[in-house]
Amino acid sequence: MCGIIGFTGYERAKDVLLAGLASLEYRGYDSAGISCFTKDKGITTIKSVGKVSELKALVPEDLASTCGIGHTRWATHGGVSRENAHPHTCGNVTLIHNGIIENYLSLRDELSTTGRSPVSDTDSEIAAMLIDSLYTGDAHTAIAAAVTRLEGAYAFCILFADQPDKIYCIRKGSPLVACQTEMGSIIASDMVALLRYSKDYFVLEENVIACLTRDAIEVTTLEGKVLASDYLTVTWDVSSAQKNGFKHYMEKEIHEQPDALLRTITPRLVKYSESGEFYMLPDFTADGIPDTLFLGLTRIIITACGTAMHAGMMGKILFEEFLRIPVTVDIASEFRYQNPILDANTLVITVSQSGETADTLAALRLARSKGARTLSIVNVKGSSIARESEYVFYTHAGPEIAVASTKAYTAQLAAFYLIAFRSAFACGRMPIEQCAKYTEDLSSVVLSIERVLERRDEFKTISRHLIKASDLFFIGRGMDYALSCEGSIKLKEITYIHSESYAAGELKHGTLSLIAPDVPVIALATQHDVLAKMVSNIKEVRARGAFVILVTAKDAVIEPELYDFRIDLPETSDRFAPFTAAVVLQLIAYNTSYLRGLDVDQPRHLAKSVTVE
Ligand code: M6R
């Protein structure tokens, strides 16, 4: 949430900041602003409500500055207004902030006795006031003193009016990554803003202070000890964070799924030999994940938020089927406050595309503090969750920019399939032949997804029927129920159509009263073992006039009177149908949003990376 960027160097700051903000805009897009050191005039601040393009229109072409900070906001404290947009200035201090200062009200009252009063409703401005109140010419001392008073999460980039061309930064909870290049020093919330300048970057540790000057980034502890920075390298190139001819990032990312899955699955396949036979099995030696992680487990808890949590629901089904130990799936924001029972025989799996989701990170920290084993499934290399987890399984989906998660979800599914197969094999609960067969089937979903993508126009007809809907239901059983949760969130977050997912057998316990004539019901019936039951549930909604869109297997025998549209998935065994069905649901959501004329990539009120609780 909120994108922040700072640059000091040899290029025009405004160009670097505006380009960076455009690439970080998915983190928040209700208002934006920049502050730059300018010759003679000191710090110039320009802010506007709306998107980065609106800010850009206000920034003078000749803004001569080579050092500045920029922010794109996702409002938490205070409405969407120019006053509440960042940067905020108090006295000598101008700052941008990502996170939430929880004790800002008491600080505000305290600081009002020093003659400082805020002009905005934000918690961030109070941080500027606090740092200014502690500043007597030594930035390091003022920041170090300020953070002992701040409760909550923050990533700050700070300019001091009397220290031209320097940017000070500190973080706790919210991300910051930085790189030093020939054109200068640059820091941002996310690597995507650095990509056009460098593939090498480092993650700023929590509670250390970075001072950016043109030619160096000095990182010191709060006590002033200089630290070395460990650089990481991304394999992405600039084009992987661009639209590459697609209308929207979401459309592009849906189409990138075959590659994302190949990159996630293939490096984990290793040839084993047994009794003279060769088998390709999942193997996580290169990931540093030992089989012993799975031995002696009595329980698995999967915790995550949103789409990542829905991937976890599928993980539960797989682990319980193959590993045969109990699994619970918890929403991370609930898990952390329910005093979970954890021990050394519990494996807590956290799942996150960004690796920065505040609730998931807090759940992971809780799990570690209680002595559970921890494994994270994460897409962003070097992110907080990846760094703090005992073991990490990286999905290699590449940068996901659209707020609606698509390729990260199917890559998370692939991760769960691989981990379920490997853990069951390692624990002696899945014979090698079976493990090899399932692994082969998993690899073949890549081709099946390609077949679905070739049929994308077919699903537009369905979206044309959905654009006028005000309510919609997804129903399914087993894996199809887990998938219906994902289908529903995808549709509602980008189309603004109210939608709910229901375990099909649960409808008659309340929800059927909402099924009126022509209410669309997307019925997922991909699992043969519950097909007959599912057909009964479809009959129940059909009898009440529902407009039924059926997603099913080619060979499923279902009376045509029971549906208005039927989508047959490419042939796969039922166990792997969630991959192809997910792509169908993503395309339906995407087309419906587009046909409704909405902002597909940046839906209202949402942001990509949720770094506040
Ligand atoms: O970065 P994470 O995977 O931790 O994000 C979790 C959710 O915020 C995210 O999946 C969200 O639900 C998506 N926008 C849904 O498409």
XYZ file of C-alpha atoms and ligand atoms in Angstrom:
629
model
C 0.000 0.000 0.000
C 1.345 3.377 -1.023
C 4.274 3.482 -3.387
C 7.311 5.470 -2.390
C 10.444 6.415 -4.274
C 13.499 8.558 -3.656
C 16.243 9.549 -6.081
C 19.416 11.585 -5.863
C 21.915 11.575 -8.684
C 22.820 12.948 -12.075
C 19.474 12.753 -13.901
C 16.401 14.961 -13.650
C 14.691 13.833 -10.469
C 11.216 14.531 -11.788
C 11.652 12.035 -14.614
C 12.928 9.296 -12.327
C 10.248 9.974 -9.707
C 7.311 10.135 -12.116
C 8.402 7.017 -13.999
C 8.901 5.238 -10.684
C 5.522 6.335 -9.375
C 3.851 5.127 -12.571
C 5.313 1.667 -11.984
C 4.408 1.722 -8.281
C 0.905 3.027 -8.846
C -0.622 -0.407 -8.313
C 0.230 0.029 -4.623
C -2.209 2.928 -4.249
C -3.687 5.452 -6.607
C -5.928 7.962 -4.908
C -3.436 10.835 -4.878
C 0.233 11.433 -5.569
C 2.981 13.948 -4.943
C 6.657 14.752 -5.227
C 9.102 17.013 -3.403
C 12.387 18.049 -5.006
C 15.360 20.119 -3.958
C 15.558 23.017 -6.393
C 18.317 25.580 -6.674
C 17.515 28.807 -4.824
C 13.951 27.782 -3.965
C 14.735 25.003 -1.487
C 12.223 22.164 -1.525
C 9.398 22.357 -4.061
C 6.359 20.167 -3.425
C 3.699 19.311 -5.994
C 0.705 17.142 -5.079
C -2.602 16.216 -6.635
C -5.646 14.103 -6.038
C -6.012 11.275 -8.537
C -3.570 9.204 -10.468
C 0.078 9.799 -11.258
C -0.929 11.077 -14.726
C -2.757 13.934 -13.011
C 0.296 14.764 -10.930
C 2.466 14.618 -14.024
C 0.357 17.281 -15.714
C 1.139 19.654 -12.824
C 4.892 19.135 -12.729
C 6.695 21.876 -14.728
C 8.724 20.495 -17.597
C 11.700 22.597 -16.479
C 11.700 21.520 -12.827
C 15.462 21.561 -12.338
C 16.339 19.144 -9.601
C 18.403 16.030 -9.260
C 17.111 14.952 -5.863
C 13.587 14.264 -4.690
C 11.009 11.923 -3.237
C 7.640 10.779 -4.596
C 4.568 9.043 -3.251
C 1.395 7.458 -4.580
C -1.206 7.046 -1.854
C -3.719 4.494 -0.674
C -5.655 6.389 1.974
C -5.740 5.027 5.509
C -5.920 8.061 7.814
C -7.849 10.931 6.324
C -9.852 11.111 3.124
C -8.610 11.586 -0.389
C -7.572 15.234 -0.630
C -4.620 17.321 -1.692
C -3.835 18.145 1.955
C -3.678 14.464 2.857
C -1.532 13.574 -0.144
C 2.185 13.122 0.531
C 4.853 14.530 0.857
C 4.176 16.243 4.183
C 6.311 19.066 5.459
C 6.885 20.341 8.957
C 9.668 22.858 9.502
C 12.891 21.382 8.187
C 11.387 17.994 7.429
C 9.606 16.806 4.291
C 8.681 13.147 4.178
C 6.751 10.400 2.475
C 5.407 7.429 4.382
C 4.043 3.968 3.726
C 2.440 2.279 6.732
C 0.398 3.340 9.739
C 1.563 5.221 12.831
C -0.713 3.779 15.474
C 0.035 6.249 18.258
C -0.292 9.344 16.084
C -3.138 10.869 18.119
C -1.191 10.951 21.360
C 1.882 12.236 19.502
C -0.221 14.913 17.841
C -1.459 16.137 21.231
C 2.033 16.087 22.645
C 3.526 17.939 19.672
C 0.819 20.584 19.693
C 2.449 21.916 22.873
C 5.560 22.679 20.755
C 3.562 24.997 18.511
C 3.308 22.473 15.669
C -0.135 21.764 14.321
C -0.957 19.520 11.361
C -2.668 20.712 8.209
C -3.730 17.213 7.165
C -5.642 14.382 8.849
C -2.824 11.923 8.311
C -0.702 9.965 10.738
C 2.233 10.598 8.372
C 2.291 14.335 8.963
C 2.591 13.677 12.699
C 5.762 11.685 11.965
C 7.123 14.718 10.075
C 6.268 16.898 13.084
C 7.958 14.491 15.464
C 11.181 14.270 13.454
C 11.242 18.043 13.041
C 10.809 18.509 16.793
C 13.876 16.333 17.380
C 16.040 17.842 14.618
C 18.890 20.127 15.564
C 21.017 19.641 12.458
C 21.840 15.940 12.832
C 19.404 13.893 10.742
C 20.620 10.555 12.015
C 20.087 11.484 15.651
C 16.637 12.941 14.989
C 15.451 9.867 13.078
C 16.911 7.433 15.606
C 15.168 9.308 18.421
C 11.892 9.570 16.499
C 11.563 5.860 15.790
C 11.753 5.048 19.490
C 8.521 7.045 19.813
C 6.664 5.612 16.826
C 4.336 2.627 17.107
C 3.132 0.891 13.975
C 4.599 0.263 10.556
C 6.540 2.633 8.398
C 8.828 3.162 5.484
C 9.974 6.790 5.321
C 11.995 8.786 2.814
C 12.928 12.083 4.396
C 14.404 15.336 3.101
C 15.888 17.883 5.461
C 15.659 21.412 4.046
C 19.206 22.272 5.101
C 20.759 19.081 3.658
C 20.336 19.398 -0.117
C 20.609 16.332 -2.307
C 20.451 13.863 0.568
C 17.607 11.453 1.317
C 17.309 9.630 4.630
C 15.274 6.451 4.863
C 14.169 4.021 7.511
C 11.607 1.250 7.638
C 9.787 -1.090 9.974
C 7.170 -3.463 8.615
C 6.836 -1.704 5.243
C 9.217 -2.547 2.414
C 12.086 -0.526 0.923
C 14.608 -1.702 -1.658
C 17.513 0.325 -2.998
C 20.264 0.346 -5.582
C 23.298 2.374 -6.460
C 23.837 3.016 -10.161
C 25.954 5.255 -12.348
C 23.067 7.702 -12.628
C 22.661 7.934 -8.865
C 21.078 6.351 -5.796
C 17.504 5.194 -5.813
C 15.173 3.679 -3.234
C 11.585 2.489 -3.598
C 8.861 0.314 -2.147
C 9.289 -2.299 -4.807
C 11.917 -3.555 -7.228
C 9.689 -2.767 -10.221
C 10.560 0.915 -9.793
C 14.282 0.141 -9.961
C 14.153 -2.337 -12.849
C 14.827 0.158 -15.611
C 18.061 1.190 -13.866
C 19.342 -2.006 -12.316
C 18.682 -5.691 -11.770
C 20.772 -5.616 -8.612
C 19.273 -4.263 -5.440
C 19.317 -4.690 -1.700
C 16.524 -4.837 0.806
C 16.920 -2.211 3.507
C 16.959 -3.971 6.871
C 14.415 -2.885 9.442
C 15.429 -0.164 11.881
C 18.609 0.918 10.164
C 19.053 4.307 8.534
C 20.014 4.704 4.886
C 21.482 7.981 3.705
C 21.352 8.368 -0.069
C 23.779 10.706 -1.766
C 24.565 10.874 -5.483
C 27.401 8.388 -5.345
C 26.662 6.196 -2.370
C 24.076 4.719 -0.083
C 25.361 4.539 3.447
C 23.471 2.234 5.770
C 24.024 2.582 9.506
C 22.495 1.164 12.646
C 20.604 3.508 14.927
C 23.800 3.673 16.975
C 25.773 4.786 13.918
C 27.648 1.610 12.981
C 28.111 1.333 9.200
C 26.651 -1.842 7.674
C 27.371 -3.596 4.386
C 24.402 -4.271 2.109
C 23.759 -7.679 0.565
C 22.768 -7.256 -3.044
C 20.244 -9.568 -4.729
C 19.667 -9.936 -8.455
C 16.332 -10.278 -10.191
C 15.971 -12.361 -13.307
C 13.121 -10.184 -14.619
C 13.762 -7.609 -17.270
C 12.002 -4.290 -17.790
C 9.537 -5.793 -20.253
C 8.297 -8.261 -17.656
C 6.846 -5.271 -15.800
C 5.294 -3.711 -18.910
C 2.068 -4.426 -20.785
C 3.800 -5.704 -23.933
C 0.906 -5.002 -26.282
C -1.890 -6.155 -23.990
C -4.576 -3.653 -23.006
C -4.121 -4.313 -19.309
C -1.616 -5.902 -16.985
C -4.276 -8.352 -15.859
C -4.843 -9.570 -19.408
C -1.106 -9.929 -19.910
C -0.637 -11.752 -16.623
C -3.469 -14.181 -17.411
C -1.670 -15.011 -20.643
C 1.656 -15.414 -18.874
C 0.392 -18.351 -16.837
C 1.840 -21.153 -18.971
C 5.312 -19.586 -18.623
C 4.847 -18.795 -14.939
C 3.914 -22.423 -14.271
C 6.787 -23.773 -16.319
C 9.207 -21.581 -14.389
C 7.709 -22.701 -11.090
C 7.483 -26.425 -11.838
C 10.381 -27.317 -14.122
C 13.363 -26.360 -11.924
C 11.926 -28.578 -9.175
C 11.800 -31.749 -11.268
C 14.653 -34.135 -10.636
C 15.365 -37.576 -12.105
C 15.365 -40.364 -9.522
C 16.201 -43.976 -10.151
C 14.750 -46.922 -8.287
C 15.021 -50.601 -9.190
C 16.501 -49.682 -12.538
C 13.571 -47.365 -13.420
C 13.794 -43.573 -13.799
C 11.205 -41.229 -12.367
C 10.821 -37.444 -12.482
C 9.880 -36.290 -9.010
C 9.549 -32.942 -7.259
C 12.723 -32.193 -5.341
C 13.458 -29.103 -3.280
C 17.151 -29.601 -2.592
C 17.978 -26.508 -4.646
C 15.450 -24.530 -2.596
C 17.127 -25.664 0.602
C 13.924 -27.357 1.772
C 14.806 -30.736 3.313
C 12.435 -33.707 3.472
C 12.882 -33.667 7.241
C 10.654 -30.603 7.302
C 7.710 -32.900 6.586
C 8.648 -35.797 8.854
C 6.891 -36.191 12.174
C 4.314 -33.504 11.485
C 1.035 -33.800 13.327
C -0.625 -30.831 11.722
C -0.323 -28.204 8.993
C -1.763 -24.704 9.222
C -1.954 -22.635 6.065
C -2.416 -18.937 6.614
C -2.671 -16.117 4.084
C -5.009 -13.401 2.799
C -7.347 -13.109 -0.177
C -6.360 -15.043 -3.251
C -3.293 -16.512 -1.553
C -5.606 -17.908 1.109
C -7.775 -19.449 -1.605
C -4.696 -21.192 -2.971
C -4.202 -22.455 0.587
C -7.713 -23.946 0.541
C -6.628 -26.057 -2.390
C -3.438 -26.930 -0.523
C -5.493 -28.298 2.361
C -7.367 -30.659 0.049
C -4.111 -31.890 -1.472
C -2.270 -32.398 1.823
C -5.181 -34.174 3.423
C -5.589 -36.446 0.433
C -1.930 -37.364 0.016
C -0.108 -36.669 3.267
C -3.070 -37.712 5.404
C -2.517 -35.265 8.236
C -4.998 -32.620 9.407
C -4.753 -29.207 7.786
C -6.498 -25.981 8.694
C -6.618 -22.841 6.591
C -6.776 -19.554 8.425
C -7.234 -16.011 7.262
C -4.013 -14.408 8.482
C -5.740 -11.434 10.117
C -7.785 -13.861 12.220
C -5.058 -16.402 12.897
C -2.828 -13.900 14.626
C -5.461 -12.928 17.177
C -6.874 -16.341 17.994
C -4.051 -17.590 20.190
C -3.332 -20.585 17.933
C -2.068 -23.839 19.376
C 1.341 -24.389 17.813
C 4.275 -26.649 18.508
C 7.388 -28.030 16.862
C 5.340 -30.705 15.060
C 3.147 -28.107 13.399
C 4.104 -26.749 10.007
C 2.765 -23.259 9.338
C 2.695 -22.426 5.647
C 2.288 -18.760 4.786
C 1.415 -17.830 1.213
C 1.931 -14.422 -0.337
C 2.562 -13.031 -3.792
C 4.127 -9.814 -2.510
C 5.735 -11.302 0.557
C 4.838 -8.054 2.316
C 1.212 -8.518 3.386
C 1.182 -7.209 6.956
C -1.232 -9.766 8.400
C 0.525 -12.708 6.782
C 3.883 -11.444 7.994
C 2.509 -11.069 11.518
C 1.079 -14.611 11.360
C 4.482 -15.916 10.320
C 6.202 -14.097 13.183
C 3.683 -15.513 15.626
C 4.231 -19.032 14.292
C 7.979 -18.691 14.671
C 7.712 -17.233 18.152
C 5.660 -20.264 19.211
C 8.181 -22.739 17.852
C 6.276 -24.032 14.817
C 8.130 -25.009 11.654
C 7.601 -22.410 8.938
C 7.544 -22.568 5.174
C 6.462 -19.705 2.936
C 5.267 -19.746 -0.634
C 6.277 -16.328 -1.940
C 6.670 -14.673 -5.332
C 8.827 -11.657 -4.550
C 12.436 -12.503 -3.874
C 13.919 -10.968 -0.752
C 10.530 -9.820 0.557
C 9.898 -9.703 4.303
C 7.963 -12.976 4.465
C 10.620 -14.754 2.424
C 13.367 -13.423 4.634
C 11.695 -14.219 7.907
C 10.467 -17.688 7.086
C 12.551 -20.715 8.016
C 12.089 -22.153 4.519
C 10.936 -20.468 1.305
C 9.435 -21.935 -1.822
C 9.584 -19.209 -4.463
C 6.938 -19.174 -7.129
C 8.550 -17.836 -10.272
C 5.520 -16.058 -11.663
C 7.458 -12.855 -12.439
C 6.224 -9.413 -11.431
C 2.465 -9.231 -10.961
C 1.272 -5.666 -11.388
C -2.528 -5.899 -11.744
C -4.279 -5.694 -8.392
C -6.240 -8.831 -9.248
C -3.931 -11.762 -8.728
C -3.917 -14.312 -11.558
C -0.580 -15.883 -12.454
C 0.557 -15.712 -8.837
C -2.513 -17.771 -7.860
C -1.928 -20.585 -10.340
C 1.789 -20.574 -9.461
C 0.795 -20.908 -5.776
C -1.450 -23.825 -6.727
C 1.472 -25.459 -8.532
C 3.606 -24.954 -5.427
C 1.011 -26.714 -3.280
C 0.745 -29.629 -5.683
C 4.520 -30.046 -5.754
C 4.853 -29.773 -1.975
C 1.959 -32.167 -1.376
C 3.461 -34.760 -3.743
C 6.966 -34.423 -2.350
C 5.934 -34.471 1.310
C 3.706 -37.506 0.782
C 6.522 -39.289 -1.035
C 9.072 -38.304 1.620
C 6.790 -39.580 4.385
C 6.256 -42.891 2.600
C 2.605 -42.164 1.887
C 2.884 -41.979 -1.876
C 4.667 -44.643 -3.953
C 7.315 -43.395 -6.326
C 5.339 -44.435 -9.443
C 2.300 -42.510 -8.228
C 4.367 -39.462 -7.366
C 5.965 -39.511 -10.819
C 2.571 -39.895 -12.525
C 1.022 -36.978 -10.621
C 4.087 -34.849 -11.301
C 3.776 -35.572 -15.009
C 0.072 -34.674 -14.900
C 0.932 -31.435 -13.167
C 3.423 -30.537 -15.880
C 0.793 -31.159 -18.523
C -1.542 -28.480 -17.127
C 0.675 -25.952 -18.888
C -0.593 -27.169 -22.270
C -4.171 -27.363 -21.019
C -4.010 -23.723 -19.932
C -2.756 -22.791 -23.382
C -5.820 -24.533 -24.857
C -8.079 -22.436 -22.596
C -6.320 -19.204 -23.554
C -6.861 -19.999 -27.238
C -10.597 -20.017 -26.520
C -10.634 -16.630 -24.763
C -13.211 -15.071 -27.142
C -15.719 -17.768 -26.238
C -15.910 -16.420 -22.696
C -16.654 -12.861 -23.813
C -20.209 -13.929 -24.634
C -20.674 -14.896 -21.013
C -19.341 -11.565 -19.799
C -21.857 -9.779 -22.040
C -24.559 -11.518 -20.036
C -23.024 -10.594 -16.734
C -22.422 -6.882 -17.189
C -25.910 -5.911 -16.009
C -25.977 -8.299 -13.047
C -26.081 -6.858 -9.557
C -25.630 -10.151 -7.688
C -23.989 -13.359 -8.681
C -23.153 -16.696 -7.074
C -20.392 -19.217 -7.524
C -21.096 -22.751 -6.361
C -19.011 -25.886 -6.201
C -17.985 -28.832 -4.064
C -14.530 -29.870 -2.837
C -11.854 -28.412 -5.089
C -14.587 -26.602 -6.962
C -15.682 -24.894 -3.756
C -12.120 -23.711 -3.080
C -12.007 -22.460 -6.657
C -15.402 -20.783 -6.434
C -14.024 -18.631 -3.582
C -11.266 -17.494 -5.896
C -13.651 -16.966 -8.843
C -15.872 -14.832 -6.660
C -13.159 -12.540 -5.277
C -11.727 -12.075 -8.763
C -15.064 -11.047 -10.182
C -16.135 -8.741 -7.371
C -12.857 -6.909 -6.956
C -12.674 -5.743 -10.551
C -16.322 -5.672 -11.723
C -17.938 -4.303 -8.519
C -20.714 -6.862 -8.961
C -21.717 -8.345 -5.645
C -20.760 -11.975 -5.673
C -20.614 -14.843 -3.207
C -19.142 -18.280 -3.272
C -21.002 -21.164 -1.746
C -20.336 -24.768 -1.071
C -23.096 -26.091 -3.320
C -24.560 -28.334 -0.628
C -24.889 -25.348 1.720
C -27.202 -23.338 -0.537
C -30.371 -24.801 0.875
C -29.373 -23.698 4.370
C -30.074 -20.051 3.648
C -28.677 -18.784 0.398
C -31.342 -20.234 -1.872
C -33.620 -17.407 -0.744
C -31.391 -15.043 -2.750
C -31.749 -16.982 -5.994
C -34.321 -15.062 -8.038
C -35.100 -15.361 -11.756
C -32.085 -14.498 -13.908
C -29.597 -14.240 -11.045
C -26.391 -15.619 -12.554
C -24.957 -18.723 -10.916
C -21.552 -19.945 -12.031
C -21.645 -23.648 -11.248
C -18.303 -25.424 -11.107
C -18.780 -29.127 -11.721
C -15.361 -30.454 -12.610
C -15.154 -33.255 -10.028
C -16.702 -36.543 -11.164
C -16.969 -38.013 -7.660
C -19.479 -35.351 -6.638
C -21.003 -34.696 -10.045
C -24.390 -36.235 -9.232
C -24.661 -34.155 -6.052
C -23.588 -31.068 -7.928
C -26.230 -31.673 -10.586
C -28.859 -31.804 -7.824
C -27.659 -28.438 -6.541
C -27.759 -26.972 -10.033
C -31.343 -28.224 -10.325
C -32.172 -26.402 -7.089
C -31.024 -23.035 -8.428
C -32.415 -23.695 -11.875
C -35.819 -24.429 -10.397
C -35.736 -20.918 -8.941
C -34.944 -19.333 -12.294
C -31.168 -18.889 -12.010
C -29.168 -18.097 -15.129
C -26.664 -20.951 -14.981
C -23.156 -20.858 -16.380
C -21.696 -24.329 -16.097
C -17.979 -25.060 -16.027
C -17.408 -28.765 -16.286
C -15.542 -31.697 -17.775
C -16.142 -32.571 -21.418
C -17.510 -36.006 -20.586
C -19.852 -34.878 -17.813
C -23.416 -35.819 -18.708
C -25.652 -32.928 -17.649
C -29.094 -32.183 -19.088
C -28.935 -29.085 -21.338
C -32.067 -27.632 -19.693
C -30.011 -27.098 -16.563
C -27.728 -24.407 -17.961
C -27.627 -21.398 -20.233
C -23.923 -21.688 -21.023
C -21.664 -24.670 -20.780
C -17.869 -24.434 -20.762
C -16.082 -27.731 -21.231
C -12.561 -27.778 -19.847
C -9.717 -29.455 -21.713
C -9.277 -33.044 -20.632
C -7.253 -33.462 -17.445
C -7.777 -35.653 -14.454
C -10.183 -33.998 -11.994
C -7.401 -33.282 -9.555
C -5.821 -30.820 -11.997
C -9.008 -29.164 -13.235
C -8.606 -26.155 -10.874
C -5.842 -24.785 -13.106
C -7.869 -24.591 -16.286
C -11.087 -23.650 -14.507
C -9.245 -20.810 -12.721
C -8.159 -19.364 -16.058
C -11.744 -19.502 -17.357
C -12.955 -17.601 -14.269
C -10.144 -15.056 -14.570
C -11.062 -14.380 -18.210
C -14.747 -14.006 -17.333
C -13.883 -11.506 -14.574
C -11.455 -9.637 -16.816
C -13.873 -9.335 -19.753
C -16.777 -8.341 -17.526
C -14.754 -5.554 -15.926
C -13.527 -4.353 -19.304
C -17.022 -4.409 -20.818
C -18.315 -2.452 -17.829
C -15.751 0.204 -18.679
C -13.925 -0.127 -15.362
C -10.311 0.313 -14.421
C -9.340 -3.342 -14.657
C -5.842 -3.054 -13.223
C -6.543 -0.546 -10.473
C -10.000 -1.211 -9.040
C -11.414 1.343 -6.646
C -10.388 1.309 -2.982
C -7.897 -1.525 -3.446
C -4.133 -1.759 -3.717
C -1.810 -4.532 -4.699
C 0.355 -4.968 -1.682
C -1.471 -4.665 1.629
C 1.182 -3.581 4.090
C -1.249 -2.261 6.697
C -3.356 -4.332 9.059
O 0.615 -10.288 -1.763
P -0.327 -11.279 -1.156
O -0.454 -12.528 -1.946
O -0.009 -11.559 0.287
O -1.739 -10.552 -1.184
C -2.854 -11.136 -0.575
C -4.130 -10.479 -1.042
O -4.134 -9.123 -0.700
C -4.343 -10.611 -2.552
O -4.284 -11.933 -2.956
C -5.709 -10.029 -2.959
O -6.735 -10.779 -2.409
C -5.808 -9.961 -4.495
N -6.015 -8.607 -4.910
C -6.925 -10.740 -5.064
O -6.890 -10.732 -6.457
